[in-house]
mmCIF file of C-alpha atoms in Angstrom:
data_model
loop_
_atom_site.group_PDB
_atom_site.id
_atom_site.type_symbol
_atom_site.label_atom_id
_atom_site.label_comp_id
_atom_site.label_asym_id
_atom_site.label_seq_id
_atom_site.Cartn_x
_atom_site.Cartn_y
_atom_site.Cartn_z
ATOM 1 C CA MET A 1 91.553 151.709 -32.310
ATOM 2 C CA GLU A 2 88.337 152.632 -30.520
ATOM 3 C CA ASP A 3 87.271 156.250 -30.331
ATOM 4 C CA GLY A 4 88.803 157.792 -27.241
ATOM 5 C CA ALA A 5 90.815 154.715 -26.342
ATOM 6 C CA ILE A 6 93.938 155.434 -24.330
ATOM 7 C CA VAL A 7 97.177 153.770 -25.320
ATOM 8 C CA GLN A 8 99.702 153.406 -22.525
ATOM 9 C CA ILE A 9 103.371 152.676 -23.007
ATOM 10 C CA TYR A 10 105.681 152.420 -20.031
ATOM 11 C CA VAL A 11 109.218 153.803 -20.277
ATOM 12 C CA ARG A 12 111.583 151.477 -18.476
ATOM 13 C CA ASP A 13 115.058 152.582 -17.377
ATOM 14 C CA ASN A 14 114.708 155.896 -19.279
ATOM 15 C CA ASN A 15 114.811 153.951 -22.560
ATOM 16 C CA VAL A 16 112.687 156.258 -24.717
ATOM 17 C CA ASP A 17 113.737 154.603 -27.990
ATOM 18 C CA GLN A 18 112.349 151.257 -26.852
ATOM 19 C CA ALA A 19 109.131 152.933 -25.676
ATOM 20 C CA LEU A 20 108.698 154.692 -29.048
ATOM 21 C CA LYS A 21 109.291 151.402 -30.844
ATOM 22 C CA ALA A 22 106.624 149.723 -28.702
ATOM 23 C CA LEU A 23 104.202 152.616 -29.334
ATOM 24 C CA LYS A 24 104.735 152.434 -33.096
ATOM 25 C CA LYS A 25 104.214 148.667 -33.075
ATOM 26 C CA LYS A 26 101.001 148.981 -31.043
ATOM 27 C CA MET A 27 99.646 151.749 -33.292
ATOM 28 C CA GLN A 28 100.551 149.764 -36.410
ATOM 29 C CA ARG A 29 98.777 146.672 -35.066
ATOM 30 C CA GLU A 30 95.633 148.657 -34.249
ATOM 31 C CA GLY A 31 95.599 150.384 -37.646
ATOM 32 C CA THR A 32 96.007 153.897 -36.257
ATOM 33 C CA PHE A 33 98.540 154.989 -38.884
ATOM 34 C CA ARG A 34 96.303 153.787 -41.716
ATOM 35 C CA GLU A 35 93.350 155.576 -40.133
ATOM 36 C CA MET A 36 95.289 158.846 -39.740
ATOM 37 C CA LYS A 37 96.445 158.692 -43.357
ATOM 38 C CA ARG A 38 92.898 157.998 -44.532
ATOM 39 C CA ARG A 39 91.390 160.843 -42.499
ATOM 40 C CA ASN A 40 94.038 163.356 -43.543
ATOM 41 C CA TYR A 41 91.851 164.539 -46.431
ATOM 42 C CA TYR A 42 88.158 164.387 -47.213
ATOM 43 C CA GLU A 43 87.142 161.210 -48.998
ATOM 44 C CA LYS A 44 84.140 161.410 -51.279
ATOM 45 C CA PRO A 45 81.443 158.810 -50.600
ATOM 46 C CA SER A 46 81.972 157.264 -54.056
ATOM 47 C CA GLU A 47 85.727 156.956 -53.411
ATOM 48 C CA LYS A 48 84.984 155.460 -49.996
ATOM 49 C CA ARG A 49 82.744 152.800 -51.582
ATOM 50 C CA VAL A 50 85.417 151.972 -54.173
ATOM 51 C CA ARG A 51 88.085 151.677 -51.443
ATOM 52 C CA GLN A 52 85.896 149.501 -49.230
ATOM 53 C CA LYS A 53 85.009 147.231 -52.160
ATOM 54 C CA ALA A 54 88.709 146.845 -53.060
ATOM 55 C CA GLU A 55 89.544 146.037 -49.420
ATOM 56 C CA ALA A 56 86.778 143.422 -49.310
ATOM 57 C CA ILE A 57 88.058 141.811 -52.523
ATOM 58 C CA ARG A 58 91.601 141.793 -51.126
ATOM 59 C CA ARG A 59 90.401 140.145 -47.893
ATOM 60 C CA ALA A 60 88.390 137.527 -49.812
ATOM 61 C CA ARG A 61 91.366 136.651 -52.039
ATOM 62 C CA LYS A 62 93.659 136.360 -49.035
ATOM 63 C CA LEU A 63 91.169 134.110 -47.245
ATOM 64 C CA ALA A 64 90.702 131.937 -50.360
ATOM 65 C CA ARG A 65 94.475 131.636 -50.773
ATOM 66 C CA LYS A 66 94.877 130.597 -47.115
ATOM 67 C CA ARG A 67 92.073 128.069 -47.479
ATOM 68 C CA ALA A 68 93.619 126.616 -50.664
ATOM 69 C CA VAL A 69 97.009 126.246 -48.960
ATOM 70 C CA ARG A 70 95.388 124.574 -45.955
ATOM 71 C CA GLU A 71 93.532 122.111 -48.204
ATOM 72 C CA GLY A 72 96.690 121.346 -50.173
ATOM 73 C CA LEU A 73 95.557 122.847 -53.475
ATOM 74 C CA LEU A 74 98.401 125.388 -53.456
ATOM 75 C CA PRO A 75 101.926 124.949 -52.155
ATOM 76 C CA GLY A 76 102.546 126.798 -48.913
ATOM 77 C CA LYS A 77 105.695 128.475 -47.707
ATOM 78 C CA PRO A 78 108.639 126.083 -47.691
ATOM 79 C CA VAL A 79 109.543 125.017 -44.173
ATOM 80 C CA THR A 80 113.262 125.115 -43.427
ATOM 81 C CA PRO A 81 114.340 122.745 -40.665
ATOM 82 C CA ARG A 82 115.957 124.365 -37.655
ATOM 83 C CA THR A 83 119.431 123.264 -36.725
#
């Protein structure tokens, strides 16, 4: 989420549970929970570099796996026909 960005959730028919669910989903999608957890404590610069490197490796592996599935080198998820 951008710094200072405002998130708006509308409560319809006094359904607060649905509004909270929508807020959680939006925050999860934008990475706010991960960011709050990460900023909860001070992270040393060396630990930050290690974390960022691990995230980059994870992203590269995921991208390579997707590419291999697309090219037919790896089997993808089995598709179950709808009835």
